[in-house]
Coordinates of C-alpha atoms in Angstrom, one line a residue:
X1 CA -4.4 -14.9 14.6
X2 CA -3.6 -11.9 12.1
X3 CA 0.2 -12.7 13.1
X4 CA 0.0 -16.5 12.3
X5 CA -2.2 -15.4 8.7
X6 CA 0.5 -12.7 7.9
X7 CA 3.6 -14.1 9.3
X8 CA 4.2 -16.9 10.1
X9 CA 2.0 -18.7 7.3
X10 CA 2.2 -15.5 4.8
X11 CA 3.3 -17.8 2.2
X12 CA 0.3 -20.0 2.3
X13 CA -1.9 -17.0 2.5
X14 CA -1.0 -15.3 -0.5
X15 CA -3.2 -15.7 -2.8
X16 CA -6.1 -13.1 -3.6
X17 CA -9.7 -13.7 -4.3
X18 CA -10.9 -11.3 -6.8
X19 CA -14.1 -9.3 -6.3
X20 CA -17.0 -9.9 -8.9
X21 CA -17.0 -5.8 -9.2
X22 CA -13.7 -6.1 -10.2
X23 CA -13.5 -8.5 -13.1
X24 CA -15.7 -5.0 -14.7
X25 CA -11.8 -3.7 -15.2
X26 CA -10.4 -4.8 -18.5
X27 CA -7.6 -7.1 -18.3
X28 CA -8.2 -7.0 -14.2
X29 CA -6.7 -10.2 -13.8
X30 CA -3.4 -8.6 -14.5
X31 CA -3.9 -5.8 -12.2
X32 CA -1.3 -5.5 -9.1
X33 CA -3.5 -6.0 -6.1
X34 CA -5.2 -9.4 -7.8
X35 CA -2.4 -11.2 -9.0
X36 CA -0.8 -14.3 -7.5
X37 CA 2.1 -13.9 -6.2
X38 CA 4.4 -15.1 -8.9
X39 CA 6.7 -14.0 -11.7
X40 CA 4.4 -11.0 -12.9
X41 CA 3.5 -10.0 -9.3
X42 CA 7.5 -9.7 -8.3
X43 CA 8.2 -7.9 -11.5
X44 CA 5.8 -5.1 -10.4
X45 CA 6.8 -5.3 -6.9
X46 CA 10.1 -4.8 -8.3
X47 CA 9.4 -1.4 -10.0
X48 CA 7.3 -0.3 -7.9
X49 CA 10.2 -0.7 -5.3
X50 CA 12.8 0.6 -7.8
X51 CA 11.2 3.7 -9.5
X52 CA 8.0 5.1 -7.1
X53 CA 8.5 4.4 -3.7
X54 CA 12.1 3.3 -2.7
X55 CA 13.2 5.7 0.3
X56 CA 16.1 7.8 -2.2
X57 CA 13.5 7.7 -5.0
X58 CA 10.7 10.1 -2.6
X59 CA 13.9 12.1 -1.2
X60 CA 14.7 13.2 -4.6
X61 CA 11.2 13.8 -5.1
X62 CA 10.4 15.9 -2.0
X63 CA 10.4 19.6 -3.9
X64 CA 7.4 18.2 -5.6
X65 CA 6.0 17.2 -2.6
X66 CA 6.8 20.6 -0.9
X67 CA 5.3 22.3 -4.2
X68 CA 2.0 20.7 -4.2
X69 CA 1.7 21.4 -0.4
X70 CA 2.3 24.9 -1.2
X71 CA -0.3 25.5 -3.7
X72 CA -2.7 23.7 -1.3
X73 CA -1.8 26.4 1.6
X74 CA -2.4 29.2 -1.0
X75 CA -5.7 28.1 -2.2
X76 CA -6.9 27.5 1.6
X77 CA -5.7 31.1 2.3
X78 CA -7.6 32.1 -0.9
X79 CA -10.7 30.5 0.4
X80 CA -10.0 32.3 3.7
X81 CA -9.8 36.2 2.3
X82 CA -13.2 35.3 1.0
X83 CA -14.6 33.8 4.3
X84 CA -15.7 30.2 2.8
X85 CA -15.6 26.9 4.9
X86 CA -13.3 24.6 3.3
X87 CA -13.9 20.9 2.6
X88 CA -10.9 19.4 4.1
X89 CA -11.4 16.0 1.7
X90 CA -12.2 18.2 -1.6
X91 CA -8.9 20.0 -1.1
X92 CA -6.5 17.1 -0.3
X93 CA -7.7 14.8 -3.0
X94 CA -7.1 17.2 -5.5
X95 CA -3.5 17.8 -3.6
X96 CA -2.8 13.9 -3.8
X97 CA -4.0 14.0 -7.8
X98 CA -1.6 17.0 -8.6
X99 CA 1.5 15.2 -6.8
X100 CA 0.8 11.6 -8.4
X101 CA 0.0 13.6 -11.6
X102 CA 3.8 15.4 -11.5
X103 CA 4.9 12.4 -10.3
X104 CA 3.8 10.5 -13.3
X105 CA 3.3 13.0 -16.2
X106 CA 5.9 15.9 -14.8
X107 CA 3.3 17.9 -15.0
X108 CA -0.4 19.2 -13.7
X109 CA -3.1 16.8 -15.2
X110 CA -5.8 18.9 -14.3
X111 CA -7.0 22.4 -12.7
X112 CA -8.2 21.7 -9.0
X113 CA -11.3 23.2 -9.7
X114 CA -11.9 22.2 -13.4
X115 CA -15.1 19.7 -14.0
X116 CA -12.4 17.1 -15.3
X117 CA -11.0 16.6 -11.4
X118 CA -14.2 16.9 -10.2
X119 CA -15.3 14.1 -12.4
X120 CA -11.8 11.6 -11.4
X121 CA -13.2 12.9 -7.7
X122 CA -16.8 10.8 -8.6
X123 CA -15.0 8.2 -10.3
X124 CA -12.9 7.1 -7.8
X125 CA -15.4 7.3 -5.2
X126 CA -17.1 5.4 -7.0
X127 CA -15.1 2.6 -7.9
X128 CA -14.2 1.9 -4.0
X129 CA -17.5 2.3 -3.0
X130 CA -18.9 -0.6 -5.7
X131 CA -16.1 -2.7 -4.5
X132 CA -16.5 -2.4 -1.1
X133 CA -20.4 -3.2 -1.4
X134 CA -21.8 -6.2 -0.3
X135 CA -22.6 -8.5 -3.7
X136 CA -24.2 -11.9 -3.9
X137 CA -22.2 -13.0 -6.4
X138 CA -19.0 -13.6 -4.3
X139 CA -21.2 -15.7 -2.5
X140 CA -22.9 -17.9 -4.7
X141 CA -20.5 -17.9 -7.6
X142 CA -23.5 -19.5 -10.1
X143 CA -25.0 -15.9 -9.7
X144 CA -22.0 -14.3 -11.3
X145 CA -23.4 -14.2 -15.0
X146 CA -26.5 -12.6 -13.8
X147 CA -24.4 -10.0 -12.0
X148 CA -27.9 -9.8 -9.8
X149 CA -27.4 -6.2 -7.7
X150 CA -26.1 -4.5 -11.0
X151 CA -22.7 -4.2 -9.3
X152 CA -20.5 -4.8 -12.4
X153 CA -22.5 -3.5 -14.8
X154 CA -22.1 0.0 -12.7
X155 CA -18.9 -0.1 -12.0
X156 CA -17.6 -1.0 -15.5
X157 CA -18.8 2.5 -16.3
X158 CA -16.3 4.3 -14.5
X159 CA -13.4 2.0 -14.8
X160 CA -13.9 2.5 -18.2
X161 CA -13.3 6.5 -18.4
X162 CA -10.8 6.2 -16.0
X163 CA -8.7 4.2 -18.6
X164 CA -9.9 6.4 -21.3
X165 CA -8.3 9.4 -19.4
X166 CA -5.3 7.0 -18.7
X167 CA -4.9 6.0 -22.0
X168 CA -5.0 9.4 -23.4
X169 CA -2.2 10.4 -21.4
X170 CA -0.3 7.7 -22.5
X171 CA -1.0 8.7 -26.5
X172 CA 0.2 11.8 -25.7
X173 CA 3.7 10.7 -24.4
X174 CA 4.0 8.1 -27.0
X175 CA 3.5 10.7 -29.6
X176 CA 6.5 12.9 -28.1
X177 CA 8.3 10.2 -27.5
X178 CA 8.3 8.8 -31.4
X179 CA 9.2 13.1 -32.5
X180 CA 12.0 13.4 -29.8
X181 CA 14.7 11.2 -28.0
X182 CA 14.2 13.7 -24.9
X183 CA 13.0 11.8 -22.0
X184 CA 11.1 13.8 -19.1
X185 CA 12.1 10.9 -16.7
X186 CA 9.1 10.3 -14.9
X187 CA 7.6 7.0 -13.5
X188 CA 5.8 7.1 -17.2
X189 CA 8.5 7.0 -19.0
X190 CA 10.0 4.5 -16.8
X191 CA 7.1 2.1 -17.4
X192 CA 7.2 3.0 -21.3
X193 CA 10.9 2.2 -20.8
X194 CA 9.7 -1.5 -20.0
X195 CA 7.8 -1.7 -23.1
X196 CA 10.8 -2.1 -24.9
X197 CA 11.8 -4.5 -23.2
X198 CA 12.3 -8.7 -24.0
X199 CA 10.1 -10.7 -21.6
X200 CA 10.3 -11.7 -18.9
X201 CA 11.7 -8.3 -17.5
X202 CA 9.1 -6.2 -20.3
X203 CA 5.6 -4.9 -19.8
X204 CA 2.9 -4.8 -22.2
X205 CA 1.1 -1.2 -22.7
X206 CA -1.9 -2.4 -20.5
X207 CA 0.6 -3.3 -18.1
X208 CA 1.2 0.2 -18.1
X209 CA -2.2 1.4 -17.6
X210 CA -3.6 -1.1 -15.2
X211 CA -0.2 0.2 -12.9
X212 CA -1.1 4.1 -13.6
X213 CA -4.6 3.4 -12.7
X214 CA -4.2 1.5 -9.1
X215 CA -1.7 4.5 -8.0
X216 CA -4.2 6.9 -8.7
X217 CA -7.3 5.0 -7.2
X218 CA -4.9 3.5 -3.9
X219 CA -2.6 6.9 -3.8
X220 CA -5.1 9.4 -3.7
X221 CA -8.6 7.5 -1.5
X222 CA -6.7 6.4 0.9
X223 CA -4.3 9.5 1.9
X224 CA -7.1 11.5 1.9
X225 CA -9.7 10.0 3.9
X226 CA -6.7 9.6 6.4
X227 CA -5.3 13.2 6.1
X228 CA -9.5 14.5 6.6
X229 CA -9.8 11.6 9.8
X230 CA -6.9 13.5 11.7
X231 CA -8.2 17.4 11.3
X232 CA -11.9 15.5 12.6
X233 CA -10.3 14.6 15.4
X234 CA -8.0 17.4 15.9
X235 CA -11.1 19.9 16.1
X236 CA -13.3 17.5 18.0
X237 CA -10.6 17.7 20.7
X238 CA -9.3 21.0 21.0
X239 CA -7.0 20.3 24.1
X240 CA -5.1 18.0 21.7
X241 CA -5.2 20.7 18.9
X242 CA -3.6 22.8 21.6
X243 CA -0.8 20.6 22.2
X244 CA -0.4 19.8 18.9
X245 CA -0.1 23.8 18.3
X246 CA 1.9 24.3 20.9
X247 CA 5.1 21.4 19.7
X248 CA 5.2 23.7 16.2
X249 CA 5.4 26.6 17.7
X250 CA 8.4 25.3 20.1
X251 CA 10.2 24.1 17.0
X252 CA 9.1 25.0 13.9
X253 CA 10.5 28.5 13.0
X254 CA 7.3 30.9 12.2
X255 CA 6.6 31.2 8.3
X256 CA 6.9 29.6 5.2
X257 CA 6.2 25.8 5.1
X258 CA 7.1 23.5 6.9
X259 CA 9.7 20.7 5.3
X260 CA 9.3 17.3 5.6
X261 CA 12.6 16.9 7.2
X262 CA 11.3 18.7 10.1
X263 CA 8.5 16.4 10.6
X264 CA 11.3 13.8 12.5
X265 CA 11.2 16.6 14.8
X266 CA 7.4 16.6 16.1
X267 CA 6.5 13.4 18.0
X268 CA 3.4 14.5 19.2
X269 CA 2.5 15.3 15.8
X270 CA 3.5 12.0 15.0
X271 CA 1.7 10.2 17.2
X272 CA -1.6 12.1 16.5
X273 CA -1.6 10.7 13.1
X274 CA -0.6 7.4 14.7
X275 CA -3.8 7.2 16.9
X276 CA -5.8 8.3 13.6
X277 CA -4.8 5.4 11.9
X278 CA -5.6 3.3 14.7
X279 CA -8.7 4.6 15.5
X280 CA -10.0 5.2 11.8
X281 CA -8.2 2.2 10.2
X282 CA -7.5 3.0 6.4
X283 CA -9.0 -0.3 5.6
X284 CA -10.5 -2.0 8.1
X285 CA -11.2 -5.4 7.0
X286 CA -7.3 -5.8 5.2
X287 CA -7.9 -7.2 1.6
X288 CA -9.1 -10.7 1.3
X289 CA -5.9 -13.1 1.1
X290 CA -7.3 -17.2 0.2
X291 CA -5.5 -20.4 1.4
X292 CA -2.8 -21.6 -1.4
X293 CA -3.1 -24.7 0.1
X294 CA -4.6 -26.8 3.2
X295 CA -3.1 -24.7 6.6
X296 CA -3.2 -25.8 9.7
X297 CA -3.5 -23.1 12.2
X298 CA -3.9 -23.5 15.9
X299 CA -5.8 -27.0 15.6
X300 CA -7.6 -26.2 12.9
X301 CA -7.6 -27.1 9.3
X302 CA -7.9 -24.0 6.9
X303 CA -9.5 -26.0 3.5
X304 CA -7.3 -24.7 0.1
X305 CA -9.3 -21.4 -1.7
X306 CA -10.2 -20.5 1.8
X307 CA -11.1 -16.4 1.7
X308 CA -9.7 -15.0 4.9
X309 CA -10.5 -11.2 5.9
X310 CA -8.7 -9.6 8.8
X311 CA -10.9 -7.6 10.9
X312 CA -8.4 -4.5 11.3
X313 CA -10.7 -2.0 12.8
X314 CA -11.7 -4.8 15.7
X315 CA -7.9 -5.3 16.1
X316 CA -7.1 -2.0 16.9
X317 CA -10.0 -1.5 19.1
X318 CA -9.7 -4.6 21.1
X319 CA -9.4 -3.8 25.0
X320 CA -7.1 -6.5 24.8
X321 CA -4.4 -4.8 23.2
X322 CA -5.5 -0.8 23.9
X323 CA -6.0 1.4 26.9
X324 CA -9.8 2.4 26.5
X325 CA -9.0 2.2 23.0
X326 CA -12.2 4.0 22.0
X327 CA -10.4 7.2 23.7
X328 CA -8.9 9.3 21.2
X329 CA -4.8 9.1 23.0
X330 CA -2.0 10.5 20.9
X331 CA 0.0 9.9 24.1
X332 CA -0.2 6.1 23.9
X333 CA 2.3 6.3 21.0
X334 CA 4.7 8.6 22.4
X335 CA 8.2 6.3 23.9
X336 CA 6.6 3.0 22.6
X337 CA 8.2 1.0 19.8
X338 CA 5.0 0.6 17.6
X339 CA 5.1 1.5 14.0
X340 CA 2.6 0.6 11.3
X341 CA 5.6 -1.2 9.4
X342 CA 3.6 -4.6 9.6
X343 CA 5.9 -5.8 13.0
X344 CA 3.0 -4.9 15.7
X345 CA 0.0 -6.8 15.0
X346 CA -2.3 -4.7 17.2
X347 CA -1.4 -2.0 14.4
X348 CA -1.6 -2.7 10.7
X349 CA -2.8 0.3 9.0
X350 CA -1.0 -0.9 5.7
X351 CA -1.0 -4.8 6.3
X352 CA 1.6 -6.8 6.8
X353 CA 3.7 -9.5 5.2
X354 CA 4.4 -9.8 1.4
X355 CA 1.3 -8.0 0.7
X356 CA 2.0 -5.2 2.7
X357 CA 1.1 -1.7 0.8
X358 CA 3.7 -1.0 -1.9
X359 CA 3.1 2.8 -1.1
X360 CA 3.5 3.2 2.7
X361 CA 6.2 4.8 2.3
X362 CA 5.3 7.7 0.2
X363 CA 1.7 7.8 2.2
X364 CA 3.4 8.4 5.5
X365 CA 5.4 11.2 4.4
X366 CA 3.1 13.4 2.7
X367 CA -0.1 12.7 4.6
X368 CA 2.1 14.3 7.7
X369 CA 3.3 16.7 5.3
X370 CA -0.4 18.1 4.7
X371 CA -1.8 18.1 8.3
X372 CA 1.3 19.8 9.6
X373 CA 0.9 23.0 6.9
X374 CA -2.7 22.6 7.9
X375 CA -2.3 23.1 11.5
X376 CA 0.8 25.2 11.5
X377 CA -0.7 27.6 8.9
X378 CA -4.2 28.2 10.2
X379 CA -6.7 28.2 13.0
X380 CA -9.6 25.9 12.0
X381 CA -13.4 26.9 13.0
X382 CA -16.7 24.8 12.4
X383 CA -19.4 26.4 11.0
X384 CA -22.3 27.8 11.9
X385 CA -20.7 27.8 15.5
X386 CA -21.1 24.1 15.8
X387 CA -19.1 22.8 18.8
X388 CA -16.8 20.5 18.6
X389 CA -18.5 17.9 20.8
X390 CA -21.5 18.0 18.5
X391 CA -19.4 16.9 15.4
X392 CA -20.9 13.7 13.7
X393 CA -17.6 11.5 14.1
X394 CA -19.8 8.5 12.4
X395 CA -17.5 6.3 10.1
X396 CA -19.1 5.2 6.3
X397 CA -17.5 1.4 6.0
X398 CA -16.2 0.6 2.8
X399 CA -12.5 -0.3 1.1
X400 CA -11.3 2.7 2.6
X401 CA -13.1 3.7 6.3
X402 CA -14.5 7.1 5.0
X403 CA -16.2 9.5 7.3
X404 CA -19.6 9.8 7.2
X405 CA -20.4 13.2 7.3
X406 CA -17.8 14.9 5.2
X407 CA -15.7 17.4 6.9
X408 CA -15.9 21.2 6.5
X409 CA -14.3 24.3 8.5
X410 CA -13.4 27.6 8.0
X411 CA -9.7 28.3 7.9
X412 CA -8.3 31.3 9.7
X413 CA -4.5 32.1 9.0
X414 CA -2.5 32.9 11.7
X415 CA -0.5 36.0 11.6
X416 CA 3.0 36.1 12.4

């Protein structure tokens, strides 16, 4: 059924329902994930193909990636010389923020450890948890006015200091950019680029904004909950840990950090991160996508406006498809042909079909570019001698499938 809703009839199944919570956004109803898939929506698609994520766009990119990756290492070894636990989520968000802020800005928007990061930390938790909550009003659309659970009125709150710190950064290029022709030649002076532009091919400075905010919110929730899933289940099973050890130390070369490049190299590594994503889907129920138009699928007649919700997580759990898929099995991926490229329908980690994630590609790359520095560079211990079949493995449902109890453990570096 996800084939025929993603496939076959993607076209009729295009269109997005927009969450209550998220009409709290100003000018949401131009924002990437909620707009129909017309002129406005291919124009995005469009840039966000040409100038972010395009495969020769990220490989001229990858020093920053190997950069941020470095400072990460340091700061866990830091941690280590003074014998703290480390909180595995804590560390990589405020990796992903530094590489989308270089990304965007060419430069560091914030310390790791300043208030201001811990405050975009809140603010995007936050926001995915609001819109991931249950709320009458998507329901019974006469209860919308009365917003009745509080939803919007909550969530408006942080959308609207996320844009603040958005649109501040965007004053300060402006500014430089009316006191010098020198162009930095990030993805924000890209976008500003467009600004100048005629319609149709121009974007408005909101635009602008709405596309800086859903890279941070999408680019930085979802890699990390996905990088902290795969060191879970690397220390609640140590004999994969130990296999996983034992494929970078046959051929990866001892110090320094490991390059992305060499990642092509580690298929067990690979298909650890494989089974993560299939066993801790990113997103488990795939964004809602409505009916364009009256389908008929299978016998039955799928009314226009339709909402339809893919159950991801019960896909990729379904005995059906999977070998006792509740089994944590990096194996079952190695010398298979199944990729998360939105051709295998048992395994959809970032959807499928025209709607498939714009930022796959640059997800992929450095979410194995963290865990293998992670695993390569240090021996990881629970705390207070917790064993690693006692770990709470429980999964908090939401936009993005977070874990429960968040994960901490003490890093020991290995010596070499």
């Amino acid at each position: 059924m996800a084939k025929e809703i993603l496939q076959k009839h993607d076209a009729e199944f295009a269109g997005r329902p927009i969450p209550d919570a998220v009409t709290a956004e100003k000018g949401y109803e131009l924002a990437f994930p909620w707009l129909p898939t017309g002129r406005q929506w291919r124009k995005l698609r469009k840039i966000f193909n040409s100038h972010i994520f395009m495969a020769q766009k990220l490989d001229s990119l990858r020093h920053l990636r190997h950069d941020v990756v470095k400072t990460m290492v340091e700061r866990v070894v830091e941690a280590q010389e003074c014998g703290k636990a480390i909180y595995i989520g804590g560390i990589v968000f405020s990796t992903m923020m530094k590489l989308l802020s270089k990304m965007l800005f060419s430069a560091d928007m914030l310390d790791p450890a300043s208030d201001a990061m811990k405050e975009l930390q809140v603010l995007n938790a936050n926001i995915m948890v609001l819109v991931a909550k249950p709320n009458l009003a998507d329901y019974f659309p006469f209860l919308r006015p009365f917003d009745p659970q509080g939803i919007r009125r909550k969530i408006r709150v942080s959308y609207d200091r996320l844009h603040e710190l958005i649109d501040n950064m965007i004053d300060q290029r402006m500014k430089r950019r009316r006191a010098t022709s020198e162009r930095s030649g990030d993805l924000l002076d890209v976008l500003l680029d467009y600004t100048e532009h005629e319609e149709p091919d121009g974007l408005t400075r909101l635009d602008v904004k709405l596309l800086i905010v859903e890279i941070f919110i999408a680019g930085t929730d979802t890699s990390t909950s996905t990088v902290e899933w795969v060191m879970a289940e690397l220390l609640h099973n140590p004999t994969i840990l130990s296999k996983t050890k034992q494929e970078l130390s046959e051929i990866i070369t001892p110090g320094g950090i490991v390059q992305e490049q060499d990642i092509a190299r580690l298929p067990y590594l690979t298909a650890v991160i494989k089974e993560t994503m299939r066993m801790h889907q990113t997103s488990p129920l795939l964004l809602p996508h409505q009916a364009e138009q009256d389908v008929e699928i299978q016998g039955y007649t799928i009314p226009k406006h339709t909402r339809i919700w893919v159950n991801a997580w019960s896909i990729s759990r379904d005995a059906t498809y999977w070998e006792k898929p509740t089994c944590f099995m990096p194996e079952r991926f190695l010398n298979v042909d199944i990729d998360f490229r939105g051709n295998d329908f048992r395994f959809t980690p970032f959807s499928a079909g025209r709607r498939i994630c714009p930022g796959m590609n640059l997800a992929v790359r450095i979410v194995a570019l963290i865990v293998v520095n992670l695993v390569k560079t240090f021996d990881w211990k629970l705390p207070n001698g917790m064993a690693p079949e006692d770990m709470d493995m429980t999964e908090n449902f939401g936009v993005t499938l977070r874990k429960a109890e968040p994960l901490v453990a003490i890093p020991v570096r290995i010596t070499t």
